[in-house]
Amino acid sequence: MSMVAGNWKMFEGPDPQALRTALGDLEHVVAPPYTRLAACVDAGLTTYAQSVHWEPEGAFTGEISVPMLQALGVHGAIVGHSERRQYFGETDTTVARRARAALDAGLNVIACVGETWEERESNDTETVLRIQVEAIRDACGEHERLVLAYEPVWAIGTGKTATPQTAEASHAFVKSLLDAPVLYGGSVKPENAEELLSQPSVDGALVGGASLDIESFVAICRTAASIRS
Ligand code: PGA
């Protein structure tokens, strides 16, 4: 498998119809802001939300539920992105609950893990990954609709990419804890996609900045398809 998912974060992102046309038959996932989910679904894009709550409804200001996403025709959700963990108090427990609820209700899930630069520098990468992955594993087990994303926090939006060797080592470690496809995320661009996606334990990419540009995103999806075939 080689999945390429575009995380638009809090950007309007490209025109969904134009992106759909440019992608043709290429496999893809897009995760736009909530206000653009319907337009992406309507354009025929494989569409994920950037997060999802574990309760079907309730007094949870600012959150969105699985049934609400399913009513729009959304196919899945990202959970535990490092920006949610860093800026919005997301914990291993809440990430696990979100993942579990989405999987139980039939959505696909991309659950994100990754270490900060300080953690890597102090040789804590494996400890941090183990805690994050085990929280997801204990809540969800192995699941055919569960994909993990290894995103070293220091590589996100910084232009710094993990070397293919670093990515491969972390992916292999993550897979030793939970048998699931693992996407790499952190400054993936058309120029570095091939060397990253060619690593045996790298099963795809979670792309932020480069997914906002139709040409770049399509180029990365095409690279993934060529490696797959
Ligand atoms: P980036 O973001 O590609 O802009 O580094 C990746 C992500 O946050 O998923």
PDB file of C-alpha atoms and ligand atoms in Angstrom:
ATOM      1  CA  MET A   1       0.000   0.000   0.000  1.00  0.00           C
ATOM      2  CA  SER A   2       1.128   3.542  -0.553  1.00  0.00           C
ATOM      3  CA  MET A   3      -1.348   6.154   0.595  1.00  0.00           C
ATOM      4  CA  VAL A   4      -0.800   9.876   0.104  1.00  0.00           C
ATOM      5  CA  ALA A   5      -2.919  12.107   2.332  1.00  0.00           C
ATOM      6  CA  GLY A   6      -2.983  15.889   2.089  1.00  0.00           C
ATOM      7  CA  ASN A   7      -3.547  17.752   5.346  1.00  0.00           C
ATOM      8  CA  TRP A   8      -4.762  21.249   4.460  1.00  0.00           C
ATOM      9  CA  LYS A   9      -4.689  22.357   8.116  1.00  0.00           C
ATOM     10  CA  MET A  10      -6.351  25.766   8.588  1.00  0.00           C
ATOM     11  CA  PHE A  11      -5.957  26.789   4.947  1.00  0.00           C
ATOM     12  CA  GLU A  12      -8.699  27.063   2.349  1.00  0.00           C
ATOM     13  CA  GLY A  13      -6.703  24.791   0.061  1.00  0.00           C
ATOM     14  CA  PRO A  14      -7.106  24.218  -3.652  1.00  0.00           C
ATOM     15  CA  ASP A  15     -10.368  24.120  -5.575  1.00  0.00           C
ATOM     16  CA  PRO A  16     -11.751  20.610  -4.934  1.00  0.00           C
ATOM     17  CA  GLN A  17     -13.077  20.116  -8.456  1.00  0.00           C
ATOM     18  CA  ALA A  18      -9.830  21.244 -10.066  1.00  0.00           C
ATOM     19  CA  LEU A  19      -7.906  18.914  -7.741  1.00  0.00           C
ATOM     20  CA  ARG A  20     -10.224  16.010  -8.568  1.00  0.00           C
ATOM     21  CA  THR A  21      -9.694  16.566 -12.272  1.00  0.00           C
ATOM     22  CA  ALA A  22      -5.918  16.817 -11.882  1.00  0.00           C
ATOM     23  CA  LEU A  23      -5.778  13.614  -9.801  1.00  0.00           C
ATOM     24  CA  GLY A  24      -7.614  11.516 -12.366  1.00  0.00           C
ATOM     25  CA  ASP A  25      -7.479   7.914 -11.141  1.00  0.00           C
ATOM     26  CA  LEU A  26      -4.646   8.488  -8.657  1.00  0.00           C
ATOM     27  CA  GLU A  27      -5.308   7.249  -5.133  1.00  0.00           C
ATOM     28  CA  HIS A  28      -5.386  10.074  -2.598  1.00  0.00           C
ATOM     29  CA  VAL A  29      -6.859  11.387   0.636  1.00  0.00           C
ATOM     30  CA  VAL A  30      -7.542  15.053   1.390  1.00  0.00           C
ATOM     31  CA  ALA A  31      -8.190  16.491   4.845  1.00  0.00           C
ATOM     32  CA  PRO A  32      -9.578  19.999   4.388  1.00  0.00           C
ATOM     33  CA  PRO A  33     -10.893  22.291   7.132  1.00  0.00           C
ATOM     34  CA  TYR A  34     -14.431  21.344   8.260  1.00  0.00           C
ATOM     35  CA  THR A  35     -16.073  24.053   6.160  1.00  0.00           C
ATOM     36  CA  ARG A  36     -14.721  22.479   2.971  1.00  0.00           C
ATOM     37  CA  LEU A  37     -15.523  18.841   3.714  1.00  0.00           C
ATOM     38  CA  ALA A  38     -18.801  18.867   1.797  1.00  0.00           C
ATOM     39  CA  ALA A  39     -17.261  20.476  -1.281  1.00  0.00           C
ATOM     40  CA  CYS A  40     -14.468  17.876  -1.305  1.00  0.00           C
ATOM     41  CA  VAL A  41     -16.919  14.979  -0.921  1.00  0.00           C
ATOM     42  CA  ASP A  42     -19.113  16.437  -3.669  1.00  0.00           C
ATOM     43  CA  ALA A  43     -16.102  16.748  -5.968  1.00  0.00           C
ATOM     44  CA  GLY A  44     -15.497  13.006  -5.546  1.00  0.00           C
ATOM     45  CA  LEU A  45     -12.336  13.331  -3.459  1.00  0.00           C
ATOM     46  CA  THR A  46     -11.536  10.769  -0.758  1.00  0.00           C
ATOM     47  CA  THR A  47     -12.109  13.064   2.182  1.00  0.00           C
ATOM     48  CA  TYR A  48     -11.038  12.888   5.835  1.00  0.00           C
ATOM     49  CA  ALA A  49     -11.653  15.312   8.695  1.00  0.00           C
ATOM     50  CA  GLN A  50      -8.647  16.679  10.620  1.00  0.00           C
ATOM     51  CA  SER A  51     -10.031  15.398  13.934  1.00  0.00           C
ATOM     52  CA  VAL A  52     -13.229  13.898  15.348  1.00  0.00           C
ATOM     53  CA  HIS A  53     -14.805  13.611  18.800  1.00  0.00           C
ATOM     54  CA  TRP A  54     -15.606  10.297  20.487  1.00  0.00           C
ATOM     55  CA  GLU A  55     -19.179  11.146  21.499  1.00  0.00           C
ATOM     56  CA  PRO A  56     -21.938  11.153  18.854  1.00  0.00           C
ATOM     57  CA  GLU A  57     -23.257  14.476  20.194  1.00  0.00           C
ATOM     58  CA  GLY A  58     -23.088  16.619  23.297  1.00  0.00           C
ATOM     59  CA  ALA A  59     -21.890  19.815  24.905  1.00  0.00           C
ATOM     60  CA  PHE A  60     -18.403  19.850  23.355  1.00  0.00           C
ATOM     61  CA  THR A  61     -17.914  23.309  21.891  1.00  0.00           C
ATOM     62  CA  GLY A  62     -15.727  23.366  18.826  1.00  0.00           C
ATOM     63  CA  GLU A  63     -15.847  19.619  18.214  1.00  0.00           C
ATOM     64  CA  ILE A  64     -17.427  17.493  15.482  1.00  0.00           C
ATOM     65  CA  SER A  65     -18.808  13.967  15.751  1.00  0.00           C
ATOM     66  CA  VAL A  66     -18.529  10.798  13.710  1.00  0.00           C
ATOM     67  CA  PRO A  67     -22.237  10.755  12.685  1.00  0.00           C
ATOM     68  CA  MET A  68     -21.954  14.383  11.555  1.00  0.00           C
ATOM     69  CA  LEU A  69     -19.008  13.491   9.332  1.00  0.00           C
ATOM     70  CA  GLN A  70     -20.749  10.386   8.031  1.00  0.00           C
ATOM     71  CA  ALA A  71     -23.846  12.404   7.150  1.00  0.00           C
ATOM     72  CA  LEU A  72     -21.639  14.456   4.836  1.00  0.00           C
ATOM     73  CA  GLY A  73     -20.151  11.358   3.252  1.00  0.00           C
ATOM     74  CA  VAL A  74     -16.711  11.859   4.803  1.00  0.00           C
ATOM     75  CA  HIS A  75     -14.569   8.704   4.647  1.00  0.00           C
ATOM     76  CA  GLY A  76     -12.250   9.057   7.619  1.00  0.00           C
ATOM     77  CA  ALA A  77     -10.423  11.253  10.084  1.00  0.00           C
ATOM     78  CA  ILE A  78      -6.921  12.150  11.147  1.00  0.00           C
ATOM     79  CA  VAL A  79      -6.437  12.003  14.917  1.00  0.00           C
ATOM     80  CA  GLY A  80      -3.594  13.082  17.170  1.00  0.00           C
ATOM     81  CA  HIS A  81      -1.808  15.400  14.780  1.00  0.00           C
ATOM     82  CA  SER A  82       1.126  16.986  16.608  1.00  0.00           C
ATOM     83  CA  GLU A  83      -0.412  20.447  16.200  1.00  0.00           C
ATOM     84  CA  ARG A  84      -3.465  19.192  18.114  1.00  0.00           C
ATOM     85  CA  ARG A  85      -1.175  17.687  20.757  1.00  0.00           C
ATOM     86  CA  GLN A  86       1.058  20.797  20.991  1.00  0.00           C
ATOM     87  CA  TYR A  87      -1.459  23.638  20.805  1.00  0.00           C
ATOM     88  CA  PHE A  88      -4.803  22.166  21.873  1.00  0.00           C
ATOM     89  CA  GLY A  89      -3.983  19.877  24.748  1.00  0.00           C
ATOM     90  CA  GLU A  90      -4.593  16.618  22.927  1.00  0.00           C
ATOM     91  CA  THR A  91      -3.287  13.688  24.992  1.00  0.00           C
ATOM     92  CA  ASP A  92      -2.595  10.041  24.265  1.00  0.00           C
ATOM     93  CA  THR A  93      -5.885   9.260  25.992  1.00  0.00           C
ATOM     94  CA  THR A  94      -8.010  11.633  23.915  1.00  0.00           C
ATOM     95  CA  VAL A  95      -6.254  10.558  20.713  1.00  0.00           C
ATOM     96  CA  ALA A  96      -7.016   6.932  21.506  1.00  0.00           C
ATOM     97  CA  ARG A  97     -10.668   7.674  22.278  1.00  0.00           C
ATOM     98  CA  ARG A  98     -11.103   9.593  19.025  1.00  0.00           C
ATOM     99  CA  ALA A  99      -9.505   6.794  17.023  1.00  0.00           C
ATOM    100  CA  ARG A 100     -11.580   4.103  18.690  1.00  0.00           C
ATOM    101  CA  ALA A 101     -14.908   5.886  18.179  1.00  0.00           C
ATOM    102  CA  ALA A 102     -14.183   6.601  14.529  1.00  0.00           C
ATOM    103  CA  LEU A 103     -13.118   3.013  13.808  1.00  0.00           C
ATOM    104  CA  ASP A 104     -16.112   1.564  15.670  1.00  0.00           C
ATOM    105  CA  ALA A 105     -18.481   3.644  13.567  1.00  0.00           C
ATOM    106  CA  GLY A 106     -16.883   2.659  10.272  1.00  0.00           C
ATOM    107  CA  LEU A 107     -14.619   5.591   9.476  1.00  0.00           C
ATOM    108  CA  ASN A 108     -11.007   5.177   8.372  1.00  0.00           C
ATOM    109  CA  VAL A 109      -8.402   6.620  10.732  1.00  0.00           C
ATOM    110  CA  ILE A 110      -4.923   8.066  10.359  1.00  0.00           C
ATOM    111  CA  ALA A 111      -3.465   8.304  13.885  1.00  0.00           C
ATOM    112  CA  CYS A 112      -0.338  10.444  14.202  1.00  0.00           C
ATOM    113  CA  VAL A 113       2.695   9.916  16.411  1.00  0.00           C
ATOM    114  CA  GLY A 114       6.123  11.519  16.540  1.00  0.00           C
ATOM    115  CA  GLU A 115       8.860  12.912  18.742  1.00  0.00           C
ATOM    116  CA  THR A 116      10.026  16.502  19.257  1.00  0.00           C
ATOM    117  CA  TRP A 117      13.600  17.595  18.556  1.00  0.00           C
ATOM    118  CA  GLU A 118      14.404  17.699  22.280  1.00  0.00           C
ATOM    119  CA  GLU A 119      13.142  14.147  22.673  1.00  0.00           C
ATOM    120  CA  ARG A 120      15.251  12.954  19.742  1.00  0.00           C
ATOM    121  CA  GLU A 121      18.324  14.803  21.061  1.00  0.00           C
ATOM    122  CA  SER A 122      17.966  13.181  24.457  1.00  0.00           C
ATOM    123  CA  ASN A 123      17.593   9.707  22.888  1.00  0.00           C
ATOM    124  CA  ASP A 124      13.966   9.436  23.921  1.00  0.00           C
ATOM    125  CA  THR A 125      12.493   8.869  20.451  1.00  0.00           C
ATOM    126  CA  GLU A 126      11.658   5.207  21.022  1.00  0.00           C
ATOM    127  CA  THR A 127      10.258   5.827  24.498  1.00  0.00           C
ATOM    128  CA  VAL A 128       7.953   8.549  23.193  1.00  0.00           C
ATOM    129  CA  LEU A 129       6.853   6.525  20.180  1.00  0.00           C
ATOM    130  CA  ARG A 130       6.194   3.504  22.363  1.00  0.00           C
ATOM    131  CA  ILE A 131       3.930   5.467  24.724  1.00  0.00           C
ATOM    132  CA  GLN A 132       2.022   7.090  21.854  1.00  0.00           C
ATOM    133  CA  VAL A 133       1.607   3.919  19.780  1.00  0.00           C
ATOM    134  CA  GLU A 134       0.695   1.722  22.744  1.00  0.00           C
ATOM    135  CA  ALA A 135      -2.100   4.114  23.726  1.00  0.00           C
ATOM    136  CA  ILE A 136      -3.576   3.717  20.248  1.00  0.00           C
ATOM    137  CA  ARG A 137      -2.945  -0.036  20.195  1.00  0.00           C
ATOM    138  CA  ASP A 138      -4.536  -0.593  23.585  1.00  0.00           C
ATOM    139  CA  ALA A 139      -7.671   1.287  22.524  1.00  0.00           C
ATOM    140  CA  CYS A 140      -8.012   0.009  18.960  1.00  0.00           C
ATOM    141  CA  GLY A 141      -5.918  -3.133  18.518  1.00  0.00           C
ATOM    142  CA  GLU A 142      -4.966  -4.009  14.973  1.00  0.00           C
ATOM    143  CA  HIS A 143      -7.677  -2.781  12.663  1.00  0.00           C
ATOM    144  CA  GLU A 144      -8.018  -2.941   8.891  1.00  0.00           C
ATOM    145  CA  ARG A 145      -9.119   0.704   8.759  1.00  0.00           C
ATOM    146  CA  LEU A 146      -6.354   2.009  11.023  1.00  0.00           C
ATOM    147  CA  VAL A 147      -3.263   3.654   9.538  1.00  0.00           C
ATOM    148  CA  LEU A 148      -0.540   5.352  11.594  1.00  0.00           C
ATOM    149  CA  ALA A 149       1.483   8.378  10.565  1.00  0.00           C
ATOM    150  CA  TYR A 150       5.013   8.899  11.864  1.00  0.00           C
ATOM    151  CA  GLU A 151       5.578  12.640  11.879  1.00  0.00           C
ATOM    152  CA  PRO A 152       8.702  13.852  13.670  1.00  0.00           C
ATOM    153  CA  VAL A 153       7.523  17.174  15.115  1.00  0.00           C
ATOM    154  CA  TRP A 154      10.824  18.853  14.153  1.00  0.00           C
ATOM    155  CA  ALA A 155      10.216  18.037  10.487  1.00  0.00           C
ATOM    156  CA  ILE A 156       6.694  19.467  10.240  1.00  0.00           C
ATOM    157  CA  GLY A 157       6.502  22.688   8.294  1.00  0.00           C
ATOM    158  CA  THR A 158      10.198  23.312   8.835  1.00  0.00           C
ATOM    159  CA  GLY A 159      11.629  22.178   5.518  1.00  0.00           C
ATOM    160  CA  LYS A 160      13.720  19.677   7.516  1.00  0.00           C
ATOM    161  CA  THR A 161      12.967  16.127   6.490  1.00  0.00           C
ATOM    162  CA  ALA A 162      13.990  12.987   8.295  1.00  0.00           C
ATOM    163  CA  THR A 163      16.573  11.158   6.233  1.00  0.00           C
ATOM    164  CA  PRO A 164      15.147   8.052   4.576  1.00  0.00           C
ATOM    165  CA  GLN A 165      17.241   5.995   7.030  1.00  0.00           C
ATOM    166  CA  THR A 166      15.836   7.820  10.066  1.00  0.00           C
ATOM    167  CA  ALA A 167      12.307   7.485   8.750  1.00  0.00           C
ATOM    168  CA  GLU A 168      12.796   3.788   8.001  1.00  0.00           C
ATOM    169  CA  ALA A 169      14.156   3.092  11.495  1.00  0.00           C
ATOM    170  CA  SER A 170      11.244   4.865  13.201  1.00  0.00           C
ATOM    171  CA  HIS A 171       8.675   3.220  10.938  1.00  0.00           C
ATOM    172  CA  ALA A 172      10.103  -0.226  11.605  1.00  0.00           C
ATOM    173  CA  PHE A 173       9.987   0.492  15.341  1.00  0.00           C
ATOM    174  CA  VAL A 174       6.369   1.702  15.157  1.00  0.00           C
ATOM    175  CA  LYS A 175       5.386  -1.401  13.177  1.00  0.00           C
ATOM    176  CA  SER A 176       7.048  -3.627  15.774  1.00  0.00           C
ATOM    177  CA  LEU A 177       4.561  -2.189  18.304  1.00  0.00           C
ATOM    178  CA  LEU A 178       1.449  -2.250  16.114  1.00  0.00           C
ATOM    179  CA  ASP A 179       1.095  -4.003  12.794  1.00  0.00           C
ATOM    180  CA  ALA A 180      -0.397  -1.248  10.602  1.00  0.00           C
ATOM    181  CA  PRO A 181       0.588   0.751   7.541  1.00  0.00           C
ATOM    182  CA  VAL A 182       2.681   3.770   8.561  1.00  0.00           C
ATOM    183  CA  LEU A 183       2.753   7.019   6.581  1.00  0.00           C
ATOM    184  CA  TYR A 184       5.685   9.419   6.840  1.00  0.00           C
ATOM    185  CA  GLY A 185       4.937  13.099   7.430  1.00  0.00           C
ATOM    186  CA  GLY A 186       7.155  16.152   7.723  1.00  0.00           C
ATOM    187  CA  SER A 187       8.135  18.395   4.821  1.00  0.00           C
ATOM    188  CA  VAL A 188       7.328  15.823   2.126  1.00  0.00           C
ATOM    189  CA  LYS A 189       7.629  17.430  -1.326  1.00  0.00           C
ATOM    190  CA  PRO A 190       7.804  16.167  -4.907  1.00  0.00           C
ATOM    191  CA  GLU A 191      11.621  16.385  -4.679  1.00  0.00           C
ATOM    192  CA  ASN A 192      11.997  14.039  -1.685  1.00  0.00           C
ATOM    193  CA  ALA A 193       8.907  11.830  -2.071  1.00  0.00           C
ATOM    194  CA  GLU A 194      10.580   9.076  -4.035  1.00  0.00           C
ATOM    195  CA  GLU A 195      13.448   8.388  -1.634  1.00  0.00           C
ATOM    196  CA  LEU A 196      11.119   8.417   1.361  1.00  0.00           C
ATOM    197  CA  LEU A 197       8.353   6.344  -0.213  1.00  0.00           C
ATOM    198  CA  SER A 198      10.866   3.762  -1.464  1.00  0.00           C
ATOM    199  CA  GLN A 199      11.791   2.743   2.083  1.00  0.00           C
ATOM    200  CA  PRO A 200      10.391  -0.719   2.852  1.00  0.00           C
ATOM    201  CA  SER A 201       8.533   0.340   6.020  1.00  0.00           C
ATOM    202  CA  VAL A 202       7.187   3.622   4.609  1.00  0.00           C
ATOM    203  CA  ASP A 203       3.656   2.970   3.370  1.00  0.00           C
ATOM    204  CA  GLY A 204       2.767   6.440   2.186  1.00  0.00           C
ATOM    205  CA  ALA A 205       2.945  10.098   3.104  1.00  0.00           C
ATOM    206  CA  LEU A 206       0.994  12.648   5.099  1.00  0.00           C
ATOM    207  CA  VAL A 207       1.647  15.928   3.326  1.00  0.00           C
ATOM    208  CA  GLY A 208       0.968  19.398   4.721  1.00  0.00           C
ATOM    209  CA  GLY A 209       2.332  22.419   2.860  1.00  0.00           C
ATOM    210  CA  ALA A 210       2.892  20.655  -0.462  1.00  0.00           C
ATOM    211  CA  SER A 211      -0.713  19.410  -0.513  1.00  0.00           C
ATOM    212  CA  LEU A 212      -2.008  22.971  -0.905  1.00  0.00           C
ATOM    213  CA  ASP A 213      -0.577  23.137  -4.409  1.00  0.00           C
ATOM    214  CA  ILE A 214      -2.371  20.941  -6.937  1.00  0.00           C
ATOM    215  CA  GLU A 215       0.710  20.251  -9.019  1.00  0.00           C
ATOM    216  CA  SER A 216       2.878  19.257  -6.040  1.00  0.00           C
ATOM    217  CA  PHE A 217       0.216  17.058  -4.493  1.00  0.00           C
ATOM    218  CA  VAL A 218      -0.523  15.275  -7.752  1.00  0.00           C
ATOM    219  CA  ALA A 219       3.215  14.767  -8.321  1.00  0.00           C
ATOM    220  CA  ILE A 220       3.570  13.085  -4.905  1.00  0.00           C
ATOM    221  CA  CYS A 221       0.498  10.881  -5.549  1.00  0.00           C
ATOM    222  CA  ARG A 222       1.981   9.905  -8.911  1.00  0.00           C
ATOM    223  CA  THR A 223       5.311   8.999  -7.297  1.00  0.00           C
ATOM    224  CA  ALA A 224       3.495   6.818  -4.760  1.00  0.00           C
ATOM    225  CA  ALA A 225       1.554   5.089  -7.543  1.00  0.00           C
ATOM    226  CA  SER A 226       4.715   4.401  -9.523  1.00  0.00           C
ATOM    227  CA  ILE A 227       6.445   2.873  -6.478  1.00  0.00           C
ATOM    228  CA  ARG A 228       3.378   0.765  -5.743  1.00  0.00           C
ATOM    229  CA  SER A 229       3.172  -0.681  -9.235  1.00  0.00           C
TER     230      SER A 229
HETATM  231  P1  PGA B   1       4.316  19.595   6.290  1.00  0.00           P
HETATM  232  O1  PGA B   1       3.189  19.065   7.291  1.00  0.00           O
HETATM  233  O2  PGA B   1       4.298  18.668   5.100  1.00  0.00           O
HETATM  234  O3  PGA B   1       3.927  20.984   5.949  1.00  0.00           O
HETATM  235  O4  PGA B   1       5.621  19.502   7.016  1.00  0.00           O
HETATM  236  C1  PGA B   1       2.985  17.706   7.505  1.00  0.00           C
HETATM  237  C2  PGA B   1       1.880  17.497   8.502  1.00  0.00           C
HETATM  238  O5  PGA B   1       1.766  18.280   9.441  1.00  0.00           O
HETATM  239  O6  PGA B   1       1.077  16.534   8.374  1.00  0.00           O
END
